[in-house]
PDB file of C-alpha atoms and ligand atoms in Angstrom:
ATOM      1  CA  MET B 257       0.000   0.000   0.000  1.00 96.00           C
ATOM      2  CA  LYS B 258       1.448   3.405  -0.954  1.00 98.00           C
ATOM      3  CA  VAL B 259       0.391   6.683   0.690  1.00 98.00           C
ATOM      4  CA  LEU B 260       1.341  10.024  -0.897  1.00 98.00           C
ATOM      5  CA  VAL B 261       1.377  13.305   1.005  1.00 98.00           C
ATOM      6  CA  ALA B 262       0.994  15.979  -1.692  1.00 98.00           C
ATOM      7  CA  THR B 263       1.222  19.515  -0.344  1.00 98.00           C
ATOM      8  CA  GLU B 264       1.838  22.703  -2.321  1.00 96.00           C
ATOM      9  CA  LYS B 265       2.285  24.272   1.127  1.00 95.00           C
ATOM     10  CA  ALA B 266       4.271  21.726   3.157  1.00 97.00           C
ATOM     11  CA  PHE B 267       3.241  20.565   6.628  1.00 97.00           C
ATOM     12  CA  ALA B 268       5.605  21.218   9.553  1.00 98.00           C
ATOM     13  CA  PRO B 269       8.257  18.431   9.736  1.00 97.00           C
ATOM     14  CA  VAL B 270       6.956  17.342  13.145  1.00 96.00           C
ATOM     15  CA  ALA B 271       3.614  16.507  11.487  1.00 97.00           C
ATOM     16  CA  VAL B 272       5.150  14.635   8.554  1.00 97.00           C
ATOM     17  CA  ASN B 273       7.098  12.496  11.067  1.00 96.00           C
ATOM     18  CA  GLN B 274       3.808  11.470  12.646  1.00 93.00           C
ATOM     19  CA  ILE B 275       2.364  10.389   9.290  1.00 95.00           C
ATOM     20  CA  LYS B 276       5.536   8.314   8.790  1.00 96.00           C
ATOM     21  CA  LEU B 277       5.108   6.607  12.160  1.00 96.00           C
ATOM     22  CA  VAL B 278       1.446   5.760  11.572  1.00 97.00           C
ATOM     23  CA  THR B 279       1.859   4.519   7.987  1.00 97.00           C
ATOM     24  CA  GLU B 280       5.056   2.541   8.740  1.00 96.00           C
ATOM     25  CA  ALA B 281       3.389   0.867  11.727  1.00 98.00           C
ATOM     26  CA  ALA B 282       0.645  -0.261   9.333  1.00 98.00           C
ATOM     27  CA  GLY B 283       3.273  -1.602   6.893  1.00 98.00           C
ATOM     28  CA  TYR B 284       2.590   1.029   4.187  1.00 98.00           C
ATOM     29  CA  GLU B 285       5.077   2.922   2.008  1.00 97.00           C
ATOM     30  CA  LEU B 286       5.065   6.724   2.405  1.00 98.00           C
ATOM     31  CA  ALA B 287       5.932   9.157  -0.408  1.00 98.00           C
ATOM     32  CA  LEU B 288       6.200  12.948  -0.158  1.00 98.00           C
ATOM     33  CA  LEU B 289       5.555  15.618  -2.785  1.00 98.00           C
ATOM     34  CA  GLU B 290       6.101  18.893  -0.934  1.00 98.00           C
ATOM     35  CA  ASN B 291       6.145  22.512  -2.147  1.00 97.00           C
ATOM     36  CA  TYR B 292       5.426  21.423  -5.725  1.00 98.00           C
ATOM     37  CA  LYS B 293       4.845  24.185  -8.254  1.00 95.00           C
ATOM     38  CA  ASN B 294       2.932  22.584 -11.137  1.00 95.00           C
ATOM     39  CA  ASN B 295      -0.130  20.410 -11.417  1.00 94.00           C
ATOM     40  CA  SER B 296       1.880  18.166 -13.757  1.00 96.00           C
ATOM     41  CA  ASP B 297       4.158  17.225 -10.792  1.00 97.00           C
ATOM     42  CA  LEU B 298       1.088  16.115  -8.869  1.00 98.00           C
ATOM     43  CA  ILE B 299      -0.295  14.190 -11.832  1.00 98.00           C
ATOM     44  CA  ARG B 300       3.029  12.351 -12.263  1.00 98.00           C
ATOM     45  CA  SER B 301       3.227  11.477  -8.566  1.00 98.00           C
ATOM     46  CA  VAL B 302      -0.239   9.963  -8.133  1.00 98.00           C
ATOM     47  CA  VAL B 303       0.000   7.220 -10.760  1.00 98.00           C
ATOM     48  CA  ASP B 304       0.859   4.376  -8.354  1.00 98.00           C
ATOM     49  CA  VAL B 305      -0.600   5.537  -5.027  1.00 98.00           C
ATOM     50  CA  ASP B 306      -3.425   3.899  -3.076  1.00 98.00           C
ATOM     51  CA  ALA B 307      -4.067   6.809  -0.717  1.00 98.00           C
ATOM     52  CA  LEU B 308      -3.521  10.540  -0.843  1.00 98.00           C
ATOM     53  CA  ILE B 309      -3.241  13.161   1.912  1.00 98.00           C
ATOM     54  CA  VAL B 310      -3.645  16.789   0.786  1.00 98.00           C
ATOM     55  CA  ARG B 311      -4.298  20.321   2.069  1.00 98.00           C
ATOM     56  CA  SER B 312      -5.876  22.908  -0.261  1.00 96.00           C
ATOM     57  CA  ASP B 313      -4.287  21.107  -3.219  1.00 98.00           C
ATOM     58  CA  LEU B 314      -6.580  20.851  -6.242  1.00 97.00           C
ATOM     59  CA  ILE B 315      -7.741  17.298  -6.835  1.00 98.00           C
ATOM     60  CA  THR B 316      -9.276  17.651 -10.272  1.00 98.00           C
ATOM     61  CA  ALA B 317     -10.797  15.063 -12.604  1.00 98.00           C
ATOM     62  CA  GLU B 318      -7.439  15.062 -14.437  1.00 98.00           C
ATOM     63  CA  VAL B 319      -5.560  14.117 -11.259  1.00 98.00           C
ATOM     64  CA  LEU B 320      -8.119  11.388 -10.533  1.00 98.00           C
ATOM     65  CA  ASP B 321      -7.843  10.055 -14.112  1.00 98.00           C
ATOM     66  CA  ALA B 322      -4.082   9.666 -13.608  1.00 98.00           C
ATOM     67  CA  ALA B 323      -4.418   7.997 -10.185  1.00 98.00           C
ATOM     68  CA  LYS B 324      -5.409   4.565 -11.421  1.00 98.00           C
ATOM     69  CA  LYS B 325      -4.879   2.784  -8.071  1.00 98.00           C
ATOM     70  CA  LEU B 326      -6.259   5.515  -5.826  1.00 98.00           C
ATOM     71  CA  LYS B 327      -8.884   4.423  -3.287  1.00 98.00           C
ATOM     72  CA  ILE B 328      -8.983   7.242  -0.756  1.00 98.00           C
ATOM     73  CA  VAL B 329      -8.140  10.968  -0.530  1.00 98.00           C
ATOM     74  CA  VAL B 330      -8.043  12.619   2.879  1.00 98.00           C
ATOM     75  CA  ARG B 331      -8.111  16.400   3.020  1.00 98.00           C
ATOM     76  CA  ALA B 332      -6.102  17.145   6.184  1.00 98.00           C
ATOM     77  CA  GLY B 333      -8.382  20.002   7.146  1.00 97.00           C
ATOM     78  CA  ALA B 334     -12.016  21.026   7.193  1.00 97.00           C
ATOM     79  CA  GLY B 335     -12.883  22.558   3.799  1.00 97.00           C
ATOM     80  CA  TYR B 336     -12.882  20.140   0.858  1.00 97.00           C
ATOM     81  CA  GLU B 337     -14.086  22.377  -1.987  1.00 96.00           C
ATOM     82  CA  ASN B 338     -10.662  21.793  -3.586  1.00 97.00           C
ATOM     83  CA  ILE B 339     -11.569  18.179  -4.320  1.00 98.00           C
ATOM     84  CA  ASN B 340     -13.821  17.250  -7.232  1.00 98.00           C
ATOM     85  CA  LEU B 341     -16.292  15.078  -5.318  1.00 98.00           C
ATOM     86  CA  ALA B 342     -18.367  13.977  -8.327  1.00 98.00           C
ATOM     87  CA  ALA B 343     -15.242  12.848 -10.207  1.00 98.00           C
ATOM     88  CA  SER B 344     -13.977  11.079  -7.059  1.00 98.00           C
ATOM     89  CA  THR B 345     -17.229   9.160  -6.713  1.00 98.00           C
ATOM     90  CA  ALA B 346     -17.157   8.328 -10.426  1.00 98.00           C
ATOM     91  CA  HIS B 347     -13.622   6.931  -9.943  1.00 98.00           C
ATOM     92  CA  ASN B 348     -14.722   4.967  -6.824  1.00 98.00           C
ATOM     93  CA  VAL B 349     -12.438   7.105  -4.683  1.00 98.00           C
ATOM     94  CA  ILE B 350     -13.515   7.846  -1.132  1.00 98.00           C
ATOM     95  CA  VAL B 351     -12.990  11.435   0.067  1.00 98.00           C
ATOM     96  CA  MET B 352     -12.681  12.320   3.746  1.00 98.00           C
ATOM     97  CA  ASN B 353     -11.822  15.448   5.719  1.00 98.00           C
ATOM     98  CA  THR B 354     -10.526  15.863   9.281  1.00 98.00           C
ATOM     99  CA  PRO B 355     -13.019  18.319  10.821  1.00 98.00           C
ATOM    100  CA  GLY B 356     -11.975  20.337  13.873  1.00 98.00           C
ATOM    101  CA  GLN B 357      -8.249  19.620  13.731  1.00 98.00           C
ATOM    102  CA  ASN B 358      -7.316  23.086  12.440  1.00 98.00           C
ATOM    103  CA  ALA B 359     -10.039  24.929  14.339  1.00 98.00           C
ATOM    104  CA  ASN B 360      -8.039  26.492  17.170  1.00 98.00           C
ATOM    105  CA  ALA B 361      -5.288  27.667  14.811  1.00 98.00           C
ATOM    106  CA  VAL B 362      -7.834  29.423  12.591  1.00 98.00           C
ATOM    107  CA  ALA B 363      -9.582  30.993  15.604  1.00 98.00           C
ATOM    108  CA  GLU B 364      -6.262  32.318  16.924  1.00 98.00           C
ATOM    109  CA  LEU B 365      -5.518  33.874  13.532  1.00 98.00           C
ATOM    110  CA  ALA B 366      -8.867  35.709  13.624  1.00 98.00           C
ATOM    111  CA  PHE B 367      -7.767  37.298  16.923  1.00 98.00           C
ATOM    112  CA  ALA B 368      -4.262  38.010  15.638  1.00 98.00           C
ATOM    113  CA  LEU B 369      -5.797  39.965  12.754  1.00 98.00           C
ATOM    114  CA  MET B 370      -8.268  41.818  15.014  1.00 98.00           C
ATOM    115  CA  LEU B 371      -5.544  42.758  17.495  1.00 98.00           C
ATOM    116  CA  CYS B 372      -3.153  43.880  14.793  1.00 98.00           C
ATOM    117  CA  LEU B 373      -5.819  46.183  13.315  1.00 98.00           C
ATOM    118  CA  ALA B 374      -7.006  47.460  16.715  1.00 98.00           C
ATOM    119  CA  ARG B 375      -3.408  48.428  17.596  1.00 98.00           C
ATOM    120  CA  GLY B 376      -2.795  50.115  14.262  1.00 97.00           C
ATOM    121  CA  GLY B 377      -0.251  47.519  13.192  1.00 96.00           C
ATOM    122  CA  PHE B 378       1.827  48.395  16.316  1.00 97.00           C
ATOM    123  CA  ASN B 379       2.716  51.765  14.816  1.00 95.00           C
ATOM    124  CA  GLY B 380       3.467  53.640  18.042  1.00 96.00           C
ATOM    125  CA  LYS B 381       0.091  55.468  18.170  1.00 97.00           C
ATOM    126  CA  SER B 382      -2.767  54.702  20.574  1.00 98.00           C
ATOM    127  CA  GLY B 383      -5.000  51.934  19.316  1.00 98.00           C
ATOM    128  CA  THR B 384      -8.197  50.403  20.712  1.00 98.00           C
ATOM    129  CA  GLU B 385      -9.017  47.308  22.788  1.00 98.00           C
ATOM    130  CA  LEU B 386     -11.207  44.310  22.056  1.00 98.00           C
ATOM    131  CA  ARG B 387     -12.650  44.224  25.577  1.00 98.00           C
ATOM    132  CA  ARG B 388     -16.381  45.126  25.671  1.00 98.00           C
ATOM    133  CA  LYS B 389     -16.598  45.327  21.890  1.00 98.00           C
ATOM    134  CA  SER B 390     -19.351  43.322  20.185  1.00 98.00           C
ATOM    135  CA  LEU B 391     -18.304  40.290  18.162  1.00 99.00           C
ATOM    136  CA  GLY B 392     -20.616  38.356  15.835  1.00 99.00           C
ATOM    137  CA  ILE B 393     -19.610  34.804  14.987  1.00 99.00           C
ATOM    138  CA  HIS B 394     -21.248  33.980  11.673  1.00 98.00           C
ATOM    139  CA  ALA B 395     -21.589  30.165  11.748  1.00 98.00           C
ATOM    140  CA  PHE B 396     -20.984  28.282  14.969  1.00 98.00           C
ATOM    141  CA  GLY B 397     -19.059  25.182  13.902  1.00 98.00           C
ATOM    142  CA  ASN B 398     -15.679  23.984  15.157  1.00 98.00           C
ATOM    143  CA  VAL B 399     -13.860  27.251  14.435  1.00 98.00           C
ATOM    144  CA  GLY B 400     -16.754  29.427  15.638  1.00 98.00           C
ATOM    145  CA  LYS B 401     -16.731  27.609  18.996  1.00 98.00           C
ATOM    146  CA  HIS B 402     -13.003  28.239  19.475  1.00 98.00           C
ATOM    147  CA  VAL B 403     -13.518  31.906  18.574  1.00 98.00           C
ATOM    148  CA  ALA B 404     -16.255  32.075  21.233  1.00 98.00           C
ATOM    149  CA  GLU B 405     -13.963  30.618  23.909  1.00 98.00           C
ATOM    150  CA  ILE B 406     -11.145  33.029  23.112  1.00 98.00           C
ATOM    151  CA  ALA B 407     -13.541  36.012  22.879  1.00 98.00           C
ATOM    152  CA  ARG B 408     -14.766  35.254  26.380  1.00 98.00           C
ATOM    153  CA  GLY B 409     -11.216  35.589  27.672  1.00 98.00           C
ATOM    154  CA  PHE B 410     -10.956  38.954  25.934  1.00 98.00           C
ATOM    155  CA  GLY B 411     -14.186  40.117  27.616  1.00 98.00           C
ATOM    156  CA  MET B 412     -16.026  40.669  24.331  1.00 98.00           C
ATOM    157  CA  ASP B 413     -19.804  40.786  24.001  1.00 98.00           C
ATOM    158  CA  VAL B 414     -20.391  37.756  21.776  1.00 98.00           C
ATOM    159  CA  TYR B 415     -23.303  36.891  19.449  1.00 98.00           C
ATOM    160  CA  THR B 416     -23.810  34.225  16.827  1.00 98.00           C
ATOM    161  CA  PHE B 417     -26.147  33.191  14.044  1.00 98.00           C
ATOM    162  CA  ASP B 418     -26.201  29.558  12.937  1.00 98.00           C
ATOM    163  CA  PRO B 419     -29.490  27.896  11.975  1.00 96.00           C
ATOM    164  CA  PHE B 420     -27.838  24.446  12.156  1.00 96.00           C
ATOM    165  CA  VAL B 421     -26.808  24.621  15.831  1.00 97.00           C
ATOM    166  CA  VAL B 422     -29.395  24.343  18.606  1.00 96.00           C
ATOM    167  CA  GLU B 423     -29.639  27.171  21.123  1.00 96.00           C
ATOM    168  CA  LYS B 424     -28.580  25.119  24.131  1.00 95.00           C
ATOM    169  CA  ASP B 425     -25.295  24.160  22.420  1.00 96.00           C
ATOM    170  CA  ILE B 426     -24.577  27.833  21.764  1.00 97.00           C
ATOM    171  CA  LYS B 427     -25.443  28.994  25.277  1.00 96.00           C
ATOM    172  CA  LYS B 428     -22.842  26.609  26.756  1.00 96.00           C
ATOM    173  CA  TYR B 429     -20.279  29.011  25.289  1.00 98.00           C
ATOM    174  CA  PHE B 430     -21.896  32.083  26.933  1.00 97.00           C
ATOM    175  CA  VAL B 431     -22.824  33.386  23.482  1.00 98.00           C
ATOM    176  CA  LYS B 432     -26.070  35.208  22.646  1.00 98.00           C
ATOM    177  CA  VAL B 433     -28.173  33.827  19.831  1.00 98.00           C
ATOM    178  CA  CYS B 434     -29.373  35.995  16.932  1.00 98.00           C
ATOM    179  CA  ASN B 435     -32.315  34.803  14.879  1.00 97.00           C
ATOM    180  CA  THR B 436     -31.223  36.288  11.571  1.00 98.00           C
ATOM    181  CA  THR B 437     -27.998  37.331   9.888  1.00 98.00           C
ATOM    182  CA  GLU B 438     -29.410  40.872   9.717  1.00 98.00           C
ATOM    183  CA  GLU B 439     -29.714  40.931  13.515  1.00 98.00           C
ATOM    184  CA  LEU B 440     -26.126  39.649  13.907  1.00 98.00           C
ATOM    185  CA  TYR B 441     -24.627  42.227  11.541  1.00 98.00           C
ATOM    186  CA  SER B 442     -26.684  45.086  13.062  1.00 98.00           C
ATOM    187  CA  LYS B 443     -25.492  44.296  16.573  1.00 98.00           C
ATOM    188  CA  CYS B 444     -21.808  43.618  16.030  1.00 98.00           C
ATOM    189  CA  GLN B 445     -18.870  45.935  15.411  1.00 98.00           C
ATOM    190  CA  TYR B 446     -16.704  42.905  14.613  1.00 99.00           C
ATOM    191  CA  VAL B 447     -18.134  40.043  12.513  1.00 99.00           C
ATOM    192  CA  SER B 448     -16.023  36.912  12.043  1.00 99.00           C
ATOM    193  CA  LEU B 449     -16.961  34.457   9.264  1.00 98.00           C
ATOM    194  CA  HIS B 450     -16.760  30.706   9.845  1.00 98.00           C
ATOM    195  CA  MET B 451     -18.921  29.031   7.210  1.00 97.00           C
ATOM    196  CA  PRO B 452     -17.661  26.638   4.509  1.00 96.00           C
ATOM    197  CA  SER B 453     -17.465  27.697   0.874  1.00 96.00           C
ATOM    198  CA  ASN B 454     -20.209  26.086  -1.202  1.00 96.00           C
ATOM    199  CA  GLU B 455     -22.884  27.053  -3.713  1.00 95.00           C
ATOM    200  CA  LYS B 456     -25.146  28.358  -0.921  1.00 96.00           C
ATOM    201  CA  THR B 457     -22.529  30.419   0.931  1.00 97.00           C
ATOM    202  CA  ASN B 458     -20.435  31.786  -1.952  1.00 98.00           C
ATOM    203  CA  LYS B 459     -21.030  35.531  -2.406  1.00 98.00           C
ATOM    204  CA  SER B 460     -23.572  35.361   0.434  1.00 98.00           C
ATOM    205  CA  ILE B 461     -21.936  38.213   2.394  1.00 98.00           C
ATOM    206  CA  GLY B 462     -23.323  41.100   0.382  1.00 98.00           C
ATOM    207  CA  TYR B 463     -24.149  44.784   0.516  1.00 98.00           C
ATOM    208  CA  ASP B 464     -27.439  44.548   2.457  1.00 98.00           C
ATOM    209  CA  LEU B 465     -25.737  42.697   5.320  1.00 98.00           C
ATOM    210  CA  LEU B 466     -22.528  44.722   5.420  1.00 98.00           C
ATOM    211  CA  LYS B 467     -24.308  48.068   5.417  1.00 98.00           C
ATOM    212  CA  LYS B 468     -26.093  47.042   8.644  1.00 98.00           C
ATOM    213  CA  MET B 469     -22.850  46.891  10.613  1.00 98.00           C
ATOM    214  CA  PRO B 470     -22.403  49.657  13.212  1.00 98.00           C
ATOM    215  CA  LYS B 471     -19.774  52.413  13.150  1.00 98.00           C
ATOM    216  CA  ASN B 472     -16.136  51.282  12.962  1.00 98.00           C
ATOM    217  CA  ALA B 473     -17.199  47.951  11.478  1.00 98.00           C
ATOM    218  CA  VAL B 474     -14.588  45.215  11.040  1.00 99.00           C
ATOM    219  CA  LEU B 475     -15.291  42.175   8.887  1.00 98.00           C
ATOM    220  CA  VAL B 476     -12.936  39.262   9.614  1.00 99.00           C
ATOM    221  CA  ASN B 477     -12.680  36.498   7.039  1.00 98.00           C
ATOM    222  CA  THR B 478     -10.624  33.440   7.947  1.00 98.00           C
ATOM    223  CA  ALA B 479     -13.157  31.236   6.108  1.00 98.00           C
ATOM    224  CA  ARG B 480     -12.853  31.530   2.302  1.00 97.00           C
ATOM    225  CA  LYS B 481     -12.564  34.560   0.010  1.00 97.00           C
ATOM    226  CA  GLU B 482     -15.386  33.114  -2.129  1.00 98.00           C
ATOM    227  CA  VAL B 483     -18.068  33.739   0.532  1.00 98.00           C
ATOM    228  CA  ILE B 484     -17.720  37.519   0.042  1.00 98.00           C
ATOM    229  CA  ASP B 485     -19.481  39.445  -2.690  1.00 98.00           C
ATOM    230  CA  GLU B 486     -16.427  41.529  -3.585  1.00 98.00           C
ATOM    231  CA  GLU B 487     -18.383  44.153  -5.556  1.00 98.00           C
ATOM    232  CA  ALA B 488     -20.506  44.747  -2.468  1.00 98.00           C
ATOM    233  CA  LEU B 489     -17.415  44.963  -0.285  1.00 98.00           C
ATOM    234  CA  LEU B 490     -15.852  47.602  -2.567  1.00 98.00           C
ATOM    235  CA  LYS B 491     -19.124  49.553  -2.562  1.00 98.00           C
ATOM    236  CA  ILE B 492     -19.180  49.603   1.253  1.00 98.00           C
ATOM    237  CA  PHE B 493     -15.518  50.640   1.374  1.00 98.00           C
ATOM    238  CA  GLU B 494     -16.284  53.527  -0.984  1.00 98.00           C
ATOM    239  CA  GLU B 495     -19.312  54.653   1.047  1.00 98.00           C
ATOM    240  CA  ARG B 496     -18.001  54.114   4.562  1.00 98.00           C
ATOM    241  CA  PRO B 497     -14.479  55.233   5.511  1.00 98.00           C
ATOM    242  CA  ASP B 498     -15.002  53.585   8.925  1.00 98.00           C
ATOM    243  CA  PHE B 499     -15.324  50.065   7.425  1.00 98.00           C
ATOM    244  CA  ARG B 500     -12.348  47.637   7.667  1.00 98.00           C
ATOM    245  CA  TYR B 501     -11.693  44.164   6.234  1.00 98.00           C
ATOM    246  CA  LEU B 502      -9.280  41.501   7.558  1.00 98.00           C
ATOM    247  CA  ALA B 503      -8.766  38.347   5.547  1.00 98.00           C
ATOM    248  CA  ASP B 504      -6.747  35.154   5.430  1.00 97.00           C
ATOM    249  CA  VAL B 505      -6.032  35.163   1.673  1.00 88.00           C
ATOM    250  CA  ALA B 506      -6.532  38.422  -0.176  1.00 95.00           C
ATOM    251  CA  PRO B 507      -9.652  39.059  -2.240  1.00 98.00           C
ATOM    252  CA  ASP B 508      -9.427  39.001  -6.037  1.00 97.00           C
ATOM    253  CA  CYS B 509      -9.791  42.800  -5.929  1.00 97.00           C
ATOM    254  CA  LYS B 510      -6.651  43.185  -3.750  1.00 98.00           C
ATOM    255  CA  ALA B 511      -5.104  45.732  -6.140  1.00 98.00           C
ATOM    256  CA  THR B 512      -8.039  48.139  -5.598  1.00 98.00           C
ATOM    257  CA  PHE B 513      -7.622  47.845  -1.817  1.00 98.00           C
ATOM    258  CA  GLU B 514      -3.905  48.587  -2.107  1.00 98.00           C
ATOM    259  CA  GLU B 515      -4.493  51.559  -4.350  1.00 98.00           C
ATOM    260  CA  LYS B 516      -7.419  53.160  -2.476  1.00 98.00           C
ATOM    261  CA  TYR B 517      -7.794  51.832   1.066  1.00 98.00           C
ATOM    262  CA  LYS B 518      -4.370  51.627   2.748  1.00 96.00           C
ATOM    263  CA  GLY B 519      -4.655  51.160   6.531  1.00 96.00           C
ATOM    264  CA  ARG B 520      -8.189  49.791   6.340  1.00 98.00           C
ATOM    265  CA  PHE B 521      -7.350  46.156   5.586  1.00 98.00           C
ATOM    266  CA  ILE B 522      -4.949  43.344   6.456  1.00 98.00           C
ATOM    267  CA  PHE B 523      -4.528  40.403   4.059  1.00 98.00           C
ATOM    268  CA  THR B 524      -2.221  37.452   4.701  1.00 97.00           C
ATOM    269  CA  GLU B 525       0.275  36.770   1.897  1.00 93.00           C
ATOM    270  CA  MET B 526      -0.588  33.100   1.825  1.00 93.00           C
ATOM    271  CA  LYS B 527      -3.397  31.144   3.521  1.00 95.00           C
ATOM    272  CA  MET B 528      -2.170  31.063   7.132  1.00 96.00           C
ATOM    273  CA  GLY B 529      -5.144  29.917   9.236  1.00 97.00           C
ATOM    274  CA  ALA B 530      -4.045  26.316   9.665  1.00 97.00           C
ATOM    275  CA  ASN B 531      -0.319  27.050   9.541  1.00 96.00           C
ATOM    276  CA  THR B 532       0.749  26.053  13.030  1.00 98.00           C
ATOM    277  CA  GLU B 533       2.812  23.037  14.034  1.00 98.00           C
ATOM    278  CA  GLU B 534      -0.009  21.957  16.305  1.00 98.00           C
ATOM    279  CA  ALA B 535      -2.749  22.115  13.659  1.00 98.00           C
ATOM    280  CA  ASN B 536      -0.507  20.347  11.133  1.00 98.00           C
ATOM    281  CA  LEU B 537       0.189  17.639  13.673  1.00 97.00           C
ATOM    282  CA  TYR B 538      -3.480  17.104  14.609  1.00 98.00           C
ATOM    283  CA  ALA B 539      -4.705  17.156  10.997  1.00 98.00           C
ATOM    284  CA  CYS B 540      -1.896  14.894   9.721  1.00 97.00           C
ATOM    285  CA  LEU B 541      -2.328  12.386  12.493  1.00 97.00           C
ATOM    286  CA  ALA B 542      -6.085  12.269  11.943  1.00 98.00           C
ATOM    287  CA  ALA B 543      -5.616  11.863   8.171  1.00 98.00           C
ATOM    288  CA  ALA B 544      -3.072   9.038   8.511  1.00 98.00           C
ATOM    289  CA  ARG B 545      -5.183   7.229  11.117  1.00 98.00           C
ATOM    290  CA  GLN B 546      -8.337   7.551   9.004  1.00 98.00           C
ATOM    291  CA  ILE B 547      -6.537   5.974   6.036  1.00 98.00           C
ATOM    292  CA  VAL B 548      -5.206   3.055   8.073  1.00 98.00           C
ATOM    293  CA  ASP B 549      -8.587   2.579   9.738  1.00 98.00           C
ATOM    294  CA  TYR B 550     -10.358   2.625   6.387  1.00 98.00           C
ATOM    295  CA  PHE B 551      -8.062  -0.015   4.879  1.00 98.00           C
ATOM    296  CA  LYS B 552      -8.097  -2.200   8.008  1.00 97.00           C
ATOM    297  CA  THR B 553     -11.747  -1.929   9.108  1.00 98.00           C
ATOM    298  CA  GLY B 554     -13.635  -0.112   6.322  1.00 98.00           C
ATOM    299  CA  ASN B 555     -14.469   2.813   8.642  1.00 98.00           C
ATOM    300  CA  GLU B 556     -15.930   5.638   6.519  1.00 98.00           C
ATOM    301  CA  LYS B 557     -16.975   7.957   9.355  1.00 98.00           C
ATOM    302  CA  TYR B 558     -15.501  11.121   7.855  1.00 98.00           C
ATOM    303  CA  ARG B 559     -16.462  10.396   4.252  1.00 98.00           C
ATOM    304  CA  VAL B 560     -17.829  13.474   2.465  1.00 98.00           C
ATOM    305  CA  ASN B 561     -18.730  12.024  -0.981  1.00 97.00           C
ATOM    306  CA  LYS B 562     -21.659   9.695  -0.338  1.00 84.00           C
TER     307      LYS B 562
HETATM  308  C1  3PG K 898      -9.130  24.058   6.415  1.00 75.35           C
HETATM  309  O1  3PG K 898     -10.077  23.998   5.624  1.00 75.35           O
HETATM  310  O2  3PG K 898      -8.966  23.219   7.327  1.00 75.35           O
HETATM  311  C2  3PG K 898      -8.165  25.216   6.332  1.00 75.35           C
HETATM  312  O3  3PG K 898      -8.602  26.162   5.433  1.00 75.35           O
HETATM  313  C3  3PG K 898      -6.739  24.769   6.071  1.00 75.35           C
HETATM  314  O4  3PG K 898      -6.269  24.896   4.776  1.00 75.35           O
HETATM  315  P1  3PG K 898      -4.725  24.563   4.428  1.00 75.35           P
HETATM  316  O5  3PG K 898      -4.429  23.178   4.892  1.00 75.35           O
HETATM  317  O6  3PG K 898      -4.640  24.696   2.945  1.00 75.35           O
HETATM  318  O7  3PG K 898      -3.872  25.572   5.134  1.00 75.35           O
END
């Protein structure tokens, strides 16, 4: 059995060592394709592998066509919109994710971005504090829950909207429940996005919601750039000089921000949310264990392409 770890953005070495330990203990061969630059490198490397571990790497129909022996792909992370699920199913390839393993790292990045903005990028001038400011957590999944825990420590006034989570599970985190997105955005100076990217959520954060945010609004996006309606965001930025945007991965309209809105945004150079040794370790270990468990017992618990 051959397992390939294919990562355009390599995992921390400590995490790769764990994959080695788990796969070797199961008697499997481990191959690494790290920091590759072209899709053709990936296509060449998958021809003889039985299992694949990836991050945001694009697993297209072309990659699946080349991977003649492939039985399982595990996305070491939560979001799996980078994997062509229909083509995987058509190729009899099981796709899994490792939900929750990156959640704390992403939540900490949301606070790093908020703090950096609130303190003016540590520029020597007086900034502001997060304490007693209102924070809206849009979607209360694994990352949203970690954001809620951290926000409590900061003394923020925390709200959420998530129609898929029951009220009693939200209240355990000392978070107030909003019944609509409009209510959430109207109440909160900071809104942090934690929904997946899919056909329902993409471009769902639009003008009507953003314009409801109170004075000195800060939108924090450590989810996916696709969930934002970028035209709407630019319109708000034009109309409201008090509006700020913080994002893990710059929007497609980054050049306009750089030209017109200096000081009102922070964009990471590269997707950084899950880039901690700890998150890499948890996600890698989960991915390797899920592969071994699938081959040994047929466990499909984290399968996402039914
Ligand atoms: C996730 O979906 O878990 C995160 O976005 C991590 O993505 P990455 O592994 O590409 O950093």
